[in-house]
Structures are given as structure tokens and as C-alpha cells.
Amino acid sequence: MKLYNSLTRQKDEFIPHEPGKVSMYTCGPTVYHFAHIGNLRSYIMEDVLERYLRYAGYDVTRVMNITDVGHLSGDSDDGEDKMLKGAKREKKSVLEIAKFYTDAFFADCKELNIKTPDVVQPATGCIDEFIHAIEVLLKKGYAYEAGGNIYFDTSKLKQYYVFNDFEEEDLAVGVREGVEADGNKRNKADFVLWFTKSKFDDQELKWESPFGLGYPGWHIECSCISMKYLGEYLDIHCGGIDNAFPHHTNEIAQSEAYIGHEWCKYWFHVHHLNTNSGKMSKSKGEFLTVSLLKDKGYDPLAYRFFCLQSHYRKGLVFSYENLDNAAVAYKKLIARIAALAAEAKKTTVDAAKLAEIKAPFAAAMDNDLNTSLAVTALYDVLKTDASAATKWQAVADLDSVLQLDLIAKAEAQAVPVKEETGLDEATTAWVEERIAARAAAKKAKNYAEADAIRAEILAAGIEITDTKDGVKYKKI
Ligand code: AMP
Ligand code: ZN
């Protein structure tokens, strides 16, 4: 499989550190608010990557953090703490906010068929690990104390800006409008590993540490949580493209300084869901959530389908018109699969043909997870001359990755036909009700009405016969 790697800026052949196994880390949500559907685009595409790696036969272990402390509203260690901001807004404690929005996040994931990672670790559960890593970084000379905080010293690295999009001169850290420069920093790109009360007196969650009572910076959590569960060699690190700098750049800096060798080989970044006025965010424009889409009558999986129709490395423009188009196409796709249902039960699966019609799907996914081509490959499966059972099986297999509930929805839509009567469910219910009414009429000696009901049933193309075992009926 080839994957675009933000580190090498090209499509690289994917070769995991340990053959057959993949360690995968995903930056989890900051749980101070609901996830918007832009955040969820990233998690959908990461989910597809994980599921495809499993489909391709890898044994995947995936870890995700939950940011419940330390993420400031400015990515460069400035502004308010996002969690504290959420708690103030809702007049709740930080832990209450974290619990509520973590649950809400996983409820959204469930609606979108996003699998929960093997390990989900809130940052507040790993404070000892952060402290230990910071102590090592201090000991190795990669960190320093200033003004009560501990900073990572980026000048100690041979190369800091790994994702080449960022030129040093463009990064005027601390001189953005309205943001005061942090005078404690030795270099403008340095970042905080540990804050103490010297910076934010109103921080609700604080821990004792050798550096003073305080709390961790945002970046350290992902390095430590990843290494705790996945060791010193990480295969794939995922996140939205806005995480590439400074978050992932800082993760690499501190992780590699800590372990002394290369840490993560492949960096997978999902590009943004945009609106017509730019990147979707929680503070700008309509706050688009899964619940809002549901309230408006959309099936959340129509949104998943919408995301799959485009490549993860391209910006995707959200509009209700675009979503409507995807929703219509999704419904039609299900109807086409449903039309195969009856025939699929009568035919058999041809294993060789199955492998043949599934191959284009794998080819699309092997080429940097080209989901839009993979969706085309799914339509092509329906067009082949394979038996209905073979097509049905191919759809089921492809859907183990795409996760559009295609089989369950097609089955629910397919009209079940009773073998003996040749009638579908709705007609069966109707005829049984009429037969009961006829029996009641007969019992009341109302033979005229009983005969009228028999005629009514006959007019609907159904023949009824009185037998010693009761009334039998079948399509004429
Ligand atoms: P947050 O909860 O803000 O930490 O973000 C969670 C994830 O969503 C991160 O991987 C972000 O990079 C990603 N993200 C944020 N905004 C967008 C967007 N508009 N489109 C796609 N992904 C996004
Ligand atoms: Zn992270």
C-alpha cells in the first residue's frame, strides 16, 4: 500500500516497523464542546484507514488521547485554556465538561460508524508519564525552566521544522495581533512542557510536580500516551492538517529528543472540511454537529458517504446542496443493492469471481486511500456479470471498510417474499387481516359479508382455500 507521508512529502510504500502489525496513533478531541462535522471528517477518514489496514490483513493497534487539560485557545501556548473556557461557559467543573463532551464525541462516532480505538486515554490520567518525560528532557538539556514554566528548547535540535510547509521566518510566534510575546522563551518556536501557577492562576486542575504545582502543555500528552501504549516506534500518526504545525512538529521534537532516535515513520493528515467562507470551526458560522444534521432529517451515514466521495488530501466544501446530492446517491445505492436481495438468496458465491470484482477496490485504497475511486469500484461491482450472491458478498466485504451499513439497509428495504404464498410482507398482513374478518363474519352468520371479503381478496389476485388446517392462501 502506498500512503502519502507528510514527512517525506511523497507517497511512500507502507512498511510497518514489525511485519504484519501496525501501531497507529490519533490525536483525539479537545473535549470542551461538541465535535463539529469538520472534526468528524478527520475521524471518519482515519477510521477508514484503520479498517482498510485490517482488511489488508494487518493486526492494528490504535490509540487515541482525549485532551482534557492544557490545550490553549492559541496553538502557540497563548490564550485561554480551552477546557476552562468550556467550564466557565457552562458553569460546570472541568471534569464535568470533559465527561459530558467525551460521551458526546463517542455518541457521534457511533452514529457515523467510527470504531472506538483500542485504547482511549484521557490526558489527565497520565500526568506521571508527562512529568517523567519532562524530567528526562531537562536532564538531557532539551528543556529549560523560565518564569516558573518548563519550555522545550527548539534550538537544541538539528532540525525542528519537519513539515516543510513552515518556514522559520513565517512563524512569528508571540507577535500575532493581540497576543503578548512570551518573554520567557529563548527561541520564538520554543513551547511549554509544563505550566505553573505563575502563568494561569485560575487553572482548575493542577498537579504537584518537581517543577511546581501546575499542569502540562498540550503537546507532551500525545508523545507520552503514544509511547506508553505503542512503544518507541510508531508506524502511523494521524490528525487533521491543522495539527501538523505546531502540534505534530512539537510532538516529534520532544519524542525524538526523549528517545534519541526516529519515532514515527508515516504522518497521515486529513485536509479540512470547509464552508464557502473558509475552514469550518467551532467559533465561526453555523455550528454543524451530527445532531443538527439528524434534526434536519439527514442520515448521519449520508454524511459519511459524502466524505468518502472525496480524497482525504483535498479540502472538502460543505454545503447542504452537496450533502443533499450525497444523500440522494446514498439512497439510490441502497435501493440498487436491495434489488439484488431476493436473487442473492437463490444463487451461490463464486470465489474466483468475488476476488476479481473486489480487486479494483483494493487497488484504489492501496493508492493513498483513494476512497472516491473505491466508491466507484463499489458501483462497478454492481455492474458486473457476477451472480447476485457474488455481488452481494462483495458489497458486504467492501462495506466492512466503508461502513455505510449497506447490507443492513438493503435487507431492511428489500421486500421479503414468502416462498409458499409469493406475497410480500405488507400484502401478507393485509390478507391475514381480511381472512380474520371473513371468519368473524361467518361466525356471526353474516355469509353475504364473508363472500364479499372472499371476492375482495380474489380481486387482489389472491386465492383462498378452506382446508381442515385452516384457510390457505396464495398468489394466483
Ligand atoms: P480538536 O477537538 O480541536 O482538538 O480537533 C479534533 C480534530 O479535528 C483534529 O485532528 C483537528 O485537526 C481536526 N479538525 C479541526 N477542524 C477541522 C476541519 N474543519 N476539517 C477537518 N478536520 C478538522
Ligand atoms: Zn496530538
Coordinates of C-alpha atoms and ligand atoms in Angstrom, one line a residue:
M1 CA 0.0 0.0 0.0
K2 CA 1.2 3.5 -0.8
L3 CA 0.4 6.3 1.6
Y4 CA 1.2 10.0 1.3
N5 CA 3.6 10.8 4.1
S6 CA 3.7 14.5 5.2
L7 CA 7.2 13.9 6.5
T8 CA 8.7 12.9 3.1
R9 CA 6.1 14.9 1.1
Q10 CA 5.5 12.0 -1.2
K11 CA 3.6 8.7 -1.5
D12 CA 5.7 6.1 0.3
E13 CA 5.3 2.4 0.3
F14 CA 3.9 1.5 3.7
I15 CA 6.2 -0.9 5.5
P16 CA 5.4 -1.2 9.2
H17 CA 8.2 -1.5 11.8
E18 CA 7.1 -5.0 12.7
P19 CA 5.9 -7.1 9.8
G20 CA 2.1 -7.7 9.8
K21 CA 1.5 -5.3 12.7
V22 CA 0.6 -1.6 12.7
S23 CA 0.8 0.8 15.6
M24 CA -1.4 3.8 14.9
Y25 CA -1.9 6.9 17.0
T26 CA -4.7 9.5 16.5
C27 CA -4.9 12.9 18.2
G28 CA -8.2 12.8 20.0
P29 CA -10.7 15.7 20.6
T30 CA -10.4 18.5 23.0
V31 CA -13.5 17.9 25.0
Y32 CA -14.7 21.4 25.7
H33 CA -17.5 21.4 23.2
F34 CA -19.3 19.2 20.7
A35 CA -17.3 18.0 17.7
H36 CA -18.3 19.7 14.5
I37 CA -18.7 17.7 11.3
G38 CA -15.3 19.0 10.2
N39 CA -13.5 17.4 13.2
L40 CA -15.5 14.3 12.3
R41 CA -14.3 14.3 8.7
S42 CA -10.8 13.7 10.1
Y43 CA -12.0 10.8 12.3
I44 CA -14.1 9.2 9.5
M45 CA -11.0 9.2 7.2
E46 CA -8.8 7.9 9.9
D47 CA -11.3 5.2 10.7
V48 CA -11.3 4.2 7.0
L49 CA -7.5 4.0 7.1
E50 CA -7.6 1.7 10.2
R51 CA -10.4 -0.5 8.7
Y52 CA -8.6 -0.8 5.4
L53 CA -5.3 -1.8 7.1
R54 CA -7.3 -4.6 8.9
Y55 CA -9.0 -5.5 5.6
A56 CA -5.5 -5.8 4.1
G57 CA -4.6 -8.3 6.8
Y58 CA -2.6 -6.1 9.3
D59 CA -3.0 -6.5 13.0
V60 CA -3.7 -2.9 14.0
T61 CA -3.5 -1.4 17.5
R62 CA -4.8 2.1 17.6
V63 CA -4.5 4.6 20.4
M64 CA -6.3 7.9 20.9
N65 CA -5.9 10.6 23.6
I66 CA -8.6 12.7 25.0
T67 CA -7.4 16.3 25.6
D68 CA -9.0 17.2 28.9
V69 CA -6.3 19.6 30.0
G70 CA -3.7 22.0 28.6
H71 CA -5.0 22.9 25.2
L72 CA -4.9 26.6 24.9
S73 CA -7.1 28.5 22.5
G74 CA -4.0 29.7 20.6
D75 CA -1.9 26.8 19.5
S76 CA 1.3 28.6 20.4
D77 CA 0.7 28.4 24.1
D78 CA -1.3 31.6 24.3
G79 CA -4.8 32.5 25.1
E80 CA -7.2 30.8 27.5
D81 CA -7.2 27.1 28.3
K82 CA -10.0 25.6 26.1
M83 CA -11.3 23.3 28.9
L84 CA -11.5 26.1 31.3
K85 CA -13.3 28.2 28.7
G86 CA -15.9 25.5 28.3
A87 CA -16.3 25.0 32.0
K88 CA -16.9 28.8 32.5
R89 CA -19.4 28.9 29.6
E90 CA -21.5 26.1 31.1
K91 CA -20.8 26.9 34.8
K92 CA -19.6 23.4 35.4
S93 CA -16.3 21.9 36.6
V94 CA -13.6 21.0 34.0
L95 CA -14.1 17.3 34.8
E96 CA -17.9 17.5 34.3
I97 CA -17.3 19.2 30.9
A98 CA -14.7 16.6 29.9
K99 CA -17.0 13.7 30.8
F100 CA -20.0 15.2 29.0
Y101 CA -18.2 16.0 25.8
T102 CA -16.2 12.8 25.7
D103 CA -19.5 10.9 25.8
A104 CA -21.0 13.2 23.2
F105 CA -18.0 12.6 20.9
F106 CA -18.3 8.8 21.1
A107 CA -22.0 9.0 20.6
D108 CA -21.3 11.0 17.3
C109 CA -18.7 8.4 16.3
K110 CA -21.2 5.7 16.8
E111 CA -23.7 7.4 14.5
L112 CA -21.0 7.6 11.9
N113 CA -19.8 4.1 12.3
I114 CA -16.4 5.3 13.6
K115 CA -14.8 2.5 15.5
T116 CA -13.6 3.3 19.1
P117 CA -9.8 2.9 19.1
D118 CA -8.3 0.0 21.1
V119 CA -7.0 2.4 23.7
V120 CA -8.7 5.7 24.6
Q121 CA -6.6 7.7 27.2
P122 CA -7.6 11.0 28.7
A123 CA -4.5 13.2 29.3
T124 CA -5.4 13.7 33.0
G125 CA -4.8 10.0 33.5
C126 CA -1.1 10.2 32.5
I127 CA 0.3 13.1 34.5
D128 CA 3.1 10.9 36.0
E129 CA 4.3 9.9 32.5
F130 CA 4.4 13.6 31.4
I131 CA 6.4 14.6 34.5
H132 CA 8.8 11.8 33.8
A133 CA 9.4 12.7 30.2
I134 CA 9.9 16.4 31.1
E135 CA 12.5 15.4 33.7
V136 CA 14.3 13.4 31.1
L137 CA 14.2 16.3 28.6
L138 CA 15.6 18.6 31.3
K139 CA 18.3 16.1 32.2
K140 CA 19.3 15.8 28.5
G141 CA 19.4 19.5 28.1
Y142 CA 16.5 19.8 25.7
A143 CA 14.3 21.8 28.2
Y144 CA 14.8 24.7 30.5
E145 CA 12.9 26.5 33.3
A146 CA 11.9 30.1 32.9
G147 CA 9.5 32.2 34.8
G148 CA 8.1 29.2 36.6
N149 CA 7.4 27.2 33.4
I150 CA 9.3 24.5 31.6
Y151 CA 10.0 25.1 27.9
F152 CA 11.3 22.8 25.2
D153 CA 14.4 24.4 23.6
T154 CA 14.0 24.1 19.9
S155 CA 17.5 25.4 19.2
K156 CA 18.9 22.2 20.5
L157 CA 17.6 20.2 17.5
K158 CA 19.4 19.7 14.2
Q159 CA 16.0 20.2 12.5
Y160 CA 12.9 21.5 14.1
Y161 CA 10.6 22.3 11.2
V162 CA 9.9 18.8 9.9
F163 CA 6.8 19.6 7.9
N164 CA 8.4 21.8 5.3
D165 CA 5.4 24.0 4.7
F166 CA 6.6 26.1 7.6
E167 CA 9.5 28.5 7.1
E168 CA 11.0 29.8 10.3
E169 CA 10.5 33.5 9.3
D170 CA 6.8 32.9 8.8
L171 CA 6.4 31.8 12.3
A172 CA 6.3 35.0 14.2
V173 CA 5.3 33.2 17.4
G174 CA 4.1 35.6 20.0
V175 CA 3.8 38.6 17.7
R176 CA 0.3 37.8 16.4
E177 CA -2.1 40.6 16.8
G178 CA -3.4 40.9 20.3
V179 CA -1.1 38.3 21.7
E180 CA 1.7 39.2 24.0
A181 CA 5.0 37.7 23.3
D182 CA 6.1 35.2 26.0
G183 CA 9.3 36.8 27.3
N184 CA 10.4 33.6 28.9
K185 CA 11.1 31.8 25.7
R186 CA 14.7 31.6 24.5
N187 CA 13.6 31.0 20.9
K188 CA 10.4 32.0 19.4
A189 CA 9.4 28.4 18.4
D190 CA 10.0 27.1 22.0
F191 CA 6.9 25.6 23.6
V192 CA 5.7 24.9 27.1
L193 CA 6.0 21.4 28.5
W194 CA 4.7 22.4 32.0
F195 CA 2.9 25.5 33.2
T196 CA 2.9 26.5 36.8
K197 CA 0.6 28.9 38.6
S198 CA 2.9 31.7 37.6
K199 CA 1.1 31.8 34.3
F200 CA -2.6 30.9 34.9
D201 CA -3.7 31.4 38.5
D202 CA -7.3 30.3 37.8
Q203 CA -6.4 26.9 36.3
E204 CA -8.8 24.4 37.9
L205 CA -6.8 21.2 37.5
K206 CA -3.2 21.3 38.9
W207 CA -0.8 18.6 39.9
E208 CA 2.3 18.6 42.2
S209 CA 5.5 18.1 40.2
P210 CA 9.2 18.6 40.7
F211 CA 8.7 21.8 38.6
G212 CA 6.0 23.2 40.9
L213 CA 2.2 23.0 41.2
G214 CA 0.9 23.2 37.6
Y215 CA -0.3 21.4 34.6
P216 CA 1.1 20.0 31.3
G217 CA 1.3 21.8 28.0
W218 CA -0.8 20.3 25.2
H219 CA 1.8 18.6 23.0
I220 CA 3.5 16.4 25.6
E221 CA 0.4 14.3 26.1
C222 CA 0.4 12.8 22.6
S223 CA 4.1 11.8 22.8
C224 CA 3.7 10.2 26.2
I225 CA 0.4 8.5 25.6
S226 CA 1.6 7.1 22.3
M227 CA 4.8 5.7 23.7
K228 CA 3.1 4.3 26.8
Y229 CA 0.9 2.0 24.7
L230 CA 2.7 1.7 21.4
G231 CA 6.4 1.9 22.3
E232 CA 9.3 3.8 20.8
Y233 CA 8.5 3.0 17.2
L234 CA 5.2 4.3 15.9
D235 CA 4.0 3.4 12.4
I236 CA 1.3 5.9 11.6
H237 CA 0.3 9.2 13.4
C238 CA -2.9 10.8 12.3
G239 CA -4.6 14.1 12.7
G240 CA -6.2 17.0 10.9
I241 CA -3.9 19.1 8.7
D242 CA -4.0 22.0 11.2
N243 CA -2.3 19.7 13.7
A244 CA 0.8 19.4 11.6
F245 CA 2.1 22.6 13.0
P246 CA 2.8 23.4 15.7
H247 CA 1.3 20.3 17.4
H248 CA 2.9 17.4 15.5
T249 CA 6.1 19.3 14.9
N250 CA 6.4 19.7 18.7
E251 CA 5.4 16.1 19.3
I252 CA 8.3 14.9 17.0
A253 CA 10.8 17.4 18.6
Q254 CA 10.1 16.2 22.2
S255 CA 9.6 12.5 21.4
E256 CA 12.8 12.1 19.4
A257 CA 14.8 14.2 21.9
Y258 CA 13.4 11.9 24.6
I259 CA 14.1 8.5 22.9
G260 CA 17.1 9.5 20.9
H261 CA 16.0 8.1 17.5
E262 CA 13.3 8.4 14.9
W263 CA 9.9 8.0 16.4
C264 CA 7.1 7.9 13.8
K265 CA 7.6 6.9 10.2
Y266 CA 4.3 7.9 8.5
W267 CA 2.3 11.0 9.1
F268 CA -1.3 11.0 7.8
H269 CA -3.0 14.3 7.7
V270 CA -6.6 14.8 6.7
H271 CA -7.4 18.1 5.0
H272 CA -10.2 20.4 6.1
L273 CA -13.9 20.5 5.7
N274 CA -14.6 24.0 4.6
T275 CA -17.6 26.2 4.2
N276 CA -17.8 28.8 1.5
S277 CA -16.2 31.2 3.9
G278 CA -13.2 29.0 4.9
K279 CA -12.3 26.3 7.4
M280 CA -15.1 25.0 9.5
S281 CA -14.6 25.9 13.1
K282 CA -16.5 25.9 16.4
S283 CA -16.5 29.6 16.7
K284 CA -17.4 30.7 13.2
G285 CA -20.7 30.4 11.3
E286 CA -23.3 27.7 11.9
F287 CA -22.1 25.1 14.4
L288 CA -22.6 22.0 12.4
T289 CA -23.0 18.8 14.5
V290 CA -24.2 15.3 13.9
S291 CA -27.3 16.1 16.0
L292 CA -28.1 19.1 13.9
L293 CA -27.9 17.0 10.7
K294 CA -30.2 14.5 12.3
D295 CA -32.6 17.1 13.3
K296 CA -32.7 18.3 9.7
G297 CA -33.6 14.8 8.6
Y298 CA -30.2 13.6 7.4
D299 CA -29.0 10.1 8.0
P300 CA -25.5 10.5 9.6
L301 CA -24.2 7.8 7.2
A302 CA -25.1 10.0 4.3
Y303 CA -22.5 12.4 5.7
R304 CA -20.0 9.6 5.9
F305 CA -20.8 8.7 2.3
F306 CA -20.3 12.4 1.4
C307 CA -16.8 12.3 3.0
L308 CA -15.9 9.1 1.3
Q309 CA -16.7 10.5 -2.1
S310 CA -13.7 12.8 -2.0
H311 CA -10.0 12.3 -1.3
Y312 CA -8.8 12.9 2.3
R313 CA -5.9 15.1 1.0
K314 CA -8.2 17.6 -0.7
G315 CA -10.2 20.3 1.1
L316 CA -13.9 19.4 1.0
V317 CA -16.6 22.1 0.8
F318 CA -19.7 21.5 2.8
S319 CA -23.0 22.9 1.7
Y320 CA -26.5 21.5 2.2
E321 CA -26.8 21.2 -1.5
N322 CA -23.6 19.0 -1.7
L323 CA -24.9 16.9 1.2
D324 CA -28.3 16.6 -0.4
N325 CA -26.7 15.2 -3.5
A326 CA -24.7 12.7 -1.5
A327 CA -27.9 11.7 0.5
V328 CA -29.8 11.0 -2.8
A329 CA -26.9 9.0 -4.2
Y330 CA -26.7 7.0 -1.0
K331 CA -30.4 6.1 -1.0
K332 CA -30.2 5.1 -4.7
L333 CA -27.1 2.9 -4.0
I334 CA -29.0 1.1 -1.2
A335 CA -32.0 0.6 -3.4
R336 CA -29.8 -1.0 -6.1
I337 CA -28.3 -3.4 -3.6
A338 CA -31.8 -4.1 -2.1
A339 CA -32.9 -5.1 -5.6
L340 CA -30.3 -7.9 -5.5
A341 CA -31.5 -9.4 -2.3
A342 CA -34.0 -12.0 -3.5
E343 CA -31.8 -13.2 -6.3
A344 CA -28.8 -13.3 -3.9
K345 CA -30.6 -15.9 -1.8
K346 CA -31.2 -18.2 -4.7
T347 CA -27.7 -18.0 -6.3
T348 CA -24.2 -19.0 -5.0
V349 CA -21.0 -17.2 -4.4
D350 CA -18.3 -17.8 -7.0
A351 CA -15.0 -17.3 -5.0
A352 CA -12.8 -16.6 -8.1
K353 CA -15.2 -14.1 -9.4
L354 CA -15.6 -12.5 -6.0
A355 CA -11.8 -11.9 -5.8
E356 CA -11.8 -10.5 -9.3
I357 CA -14.6 -8.0 -8.7
K358 CA -13.2 -6.8 -5.3
A359 CA -9.7 -6.2 -6.7
P360 CA -10.3 -2.6 -8.1
F361 CA -11.5 -1.6 -4.7
A362 CA -8.2 -2.7 -3.1
A363 CA -6.2 -1.1 -5.9
A364 CA -7.9 2.3 -5.2
M365 CA -7.4 2.1 -1.5
D366 CA -3.7 1.0 -2.0
N367 CA -3.1 4.2 -3.9
D368 CA -3.1 6.6 -0.9
L369 CA -6.5 5.6 0.3
N370 CA -8.4 6.8 -2.7
T371 CA -11.9 6.5 -1.3
S372 CA -13.6 8.3 -4.1
L373 CA -12.3 5.7 -6.6
A374 CA -13.1 3.0 -4.1
V375 CA -16.7 4.1 -4.1
T376 CA -16.7 4.0 -7.9
A377 CA -15.3 0.4 -7.6
L378 CA -18.3 -0.4 -5.4
Y379 CA -20.7 0.8 -8.2
D380 CA -18.7 -1.2 -10.7
V381 CA -19.3 -4.4 -8.6
L382 CA -23.0 -3.9 -9.1
K383 CA -22.5 -3.6 -12.9
T384 CA -20.5 -6.8 -13.3
D385 CA -22.0 -10.1 -14.7
A386 CA -21.3 -11.9 -11.4
S387 CA -24.1 -13.8 -9.8
A388 CA -26.3 -11.8 -7.4
A389 CA -24.8 -13.8 -4.4
T390 CA -21.3 -12.9 -5.5
K391 CA -22.1 -9.2 -5.8
W392 CA -23.9 -9.3 -2.5
Q393 CA -20.9 -10.8 -0.8
A394 CA -18.5 -8.3 -2.5
V395 CA -20.7 -5.4 -1.2
A396 CA -20.6 -6.9 2.3
D397 CA -16.8 -7.2 2.1
L398 CA -16.2 -3.7 0.8
D399 CA -18.6 -2.3 3.4
S400 CA -16.5 -3.8 6.2
V401 CA -14.2 -0.8 5.3
L402 CA -16.6 1.8 4.0
Q403 CA -19.1 1.2 6.9
L404 CA -22.2 2.5 5.2
D405 CA -24.5 -0.2 6.6
L406 CA -25.2 -1.1 3.0
I407 CA -26.2 -4.7 3.7
A408 CA -28.4 -4.0 6.8
K409 CA -30.1 -1.1 5.0
A410 CA -30.6 -3.1 1.8
E411 CA -32.0 -6.0 3.7
A412 CA -34.5 -3.7 5.6
Q413 CA -35.6 -2.3 2.3
A414 CA -35.8 -5.5 0.3
V415 CA -39.3 -6.8 0.1
P416 CA -39.4 -10.2 1.9
V417 CA -41.4 -12.6 -0.2
K418 CA -42.9 -15.7 1.4
E419 CA -41.9 -18.7 -0.5
E420 CA -45.2 -20.6 -0.2
T421 CA -47.6 -17.7 -0.9
G422 CA -45.5 -15.5 -3.2
L423 CA -46.7 -12.5 -1.3
D424 CA -44.6 -9.7 0.3
E425 CA -44.9 -8.7 4.0
A426 CA -47.4 -5.9 3.6
T427 CA -49.8 -8.0 1.4
T428 CA -49.5 -10.9 3.8
A429 CA -50.5 -8.7 6.7
W430 CA -53.5 -7.3 4.7
V431 CA -54.7 -10.7 3.5
E432 CA -54.5 -12.2 7.0
E433 CA -56.5 -9.3 8.4
R434 CA -59.1 -9.9 5.7
I435 CA -59.2 -13.7 6.4
A436 CA -59.8 -12.9 10.1
A437 CA -62.6 -10.5 9.2
R438 CA -64.2 -13.2 7.0
A439 CA -64.0 -15.8 9.8
A440 CA -65.7 -13.3 12.1
A441 CA -68.4 -12.6 9.6
K442 CA -69.0 -16.4 9.1
K443 CA -69.2 -16.9 12.9
A444 CA -71.8 -14.1 13.1
K445 CA -73.7 -16.0 10.3
N446 CA -73.2 -12.9 8.0
Y447 CA -72.5 -15.0 4.9
A448 CA -73.0 -12.2 2.5
E449 CA -70.2 -10.2 4.1
A450 CA -68.0 -13.3 4.2
D451 CA -68.5 -13.9 0.5
A452 CA -67.8 -10.2 -0.2
I453 CA -64.5 -10.4 1.6
R454 CA -63.5 -13.5 -0.4
A455 CA -64.3 -11.6 -3.6
E456 CA -62.2 -8.7 -2.4
I457 CA -59.2 -11.0 -1.7
L458 CA -59.7 -12.6 -5.1
A459 CA -59.8 -9.2 -6.8
A460 CA -56.4 -8.5 -5.3
G461 CA -55.1 -11.6 -7.1
I462 CA -55.0 -13.9 -4.2
E463 CA -56.8 -17.3 -4.0
I464 CA -58.0 -18.6 -0.7
T465 CA -58.9 -22.2 0.1
D466 CA -60.6 -23.5 3.3
T467 CA -58.8 -26.7 4.5
K468 CA -59.1 -28.7 7.7
D469 CA -55.9 -27.0 8.8
G470 CA -57.4 -23.5 8.3
V471 CA -57.5 -21.1 5.5
K472 CA -54.6 -21.3 3.0
Y473 CA -53.9 -18.5 0.5
K474 CA -51.5 -17.9 -2.4
K475 CA -50.9 -15.5 -5.2
I476 CA -52.7 -16.5 -8.4
Ligands
AMP1 P1 -9.8 19.4 18.3 O1 -11.0 18.8 19.0 O2 -10.0 20.9 18.1 O3 -8.5 19.1 19.0 O4 -9.8 18.8 16.9 C1 -10.0 17.4 16.6 C2 -9.5 17.0 15.2 O5 -10.3 17.7 14.2 C3 -8.1 17.4 15.0 O6 -7.4 16.3 14.3 C4 -8.1 18.6 14.0 O7 -7.0 18.6 13.2 C5 -9.4 18.2 13.2 N1 -10.1 19.4 12.6 C6 -10.3 20.6 13.1 N2 -11.0 21.4 12.3 C7 -11.2 20.6 11.1 C8 -11.9 20.8 9.9 N3 -12.5 22.0 9.6 N4 -11.9 19.8 9.0 C9 -11.3 18.6 9.3 N5 -10.7 18.4 10.4 C10 -10.6 19.3 11.4
ZN2 ZN -1.8 15.1 19.4

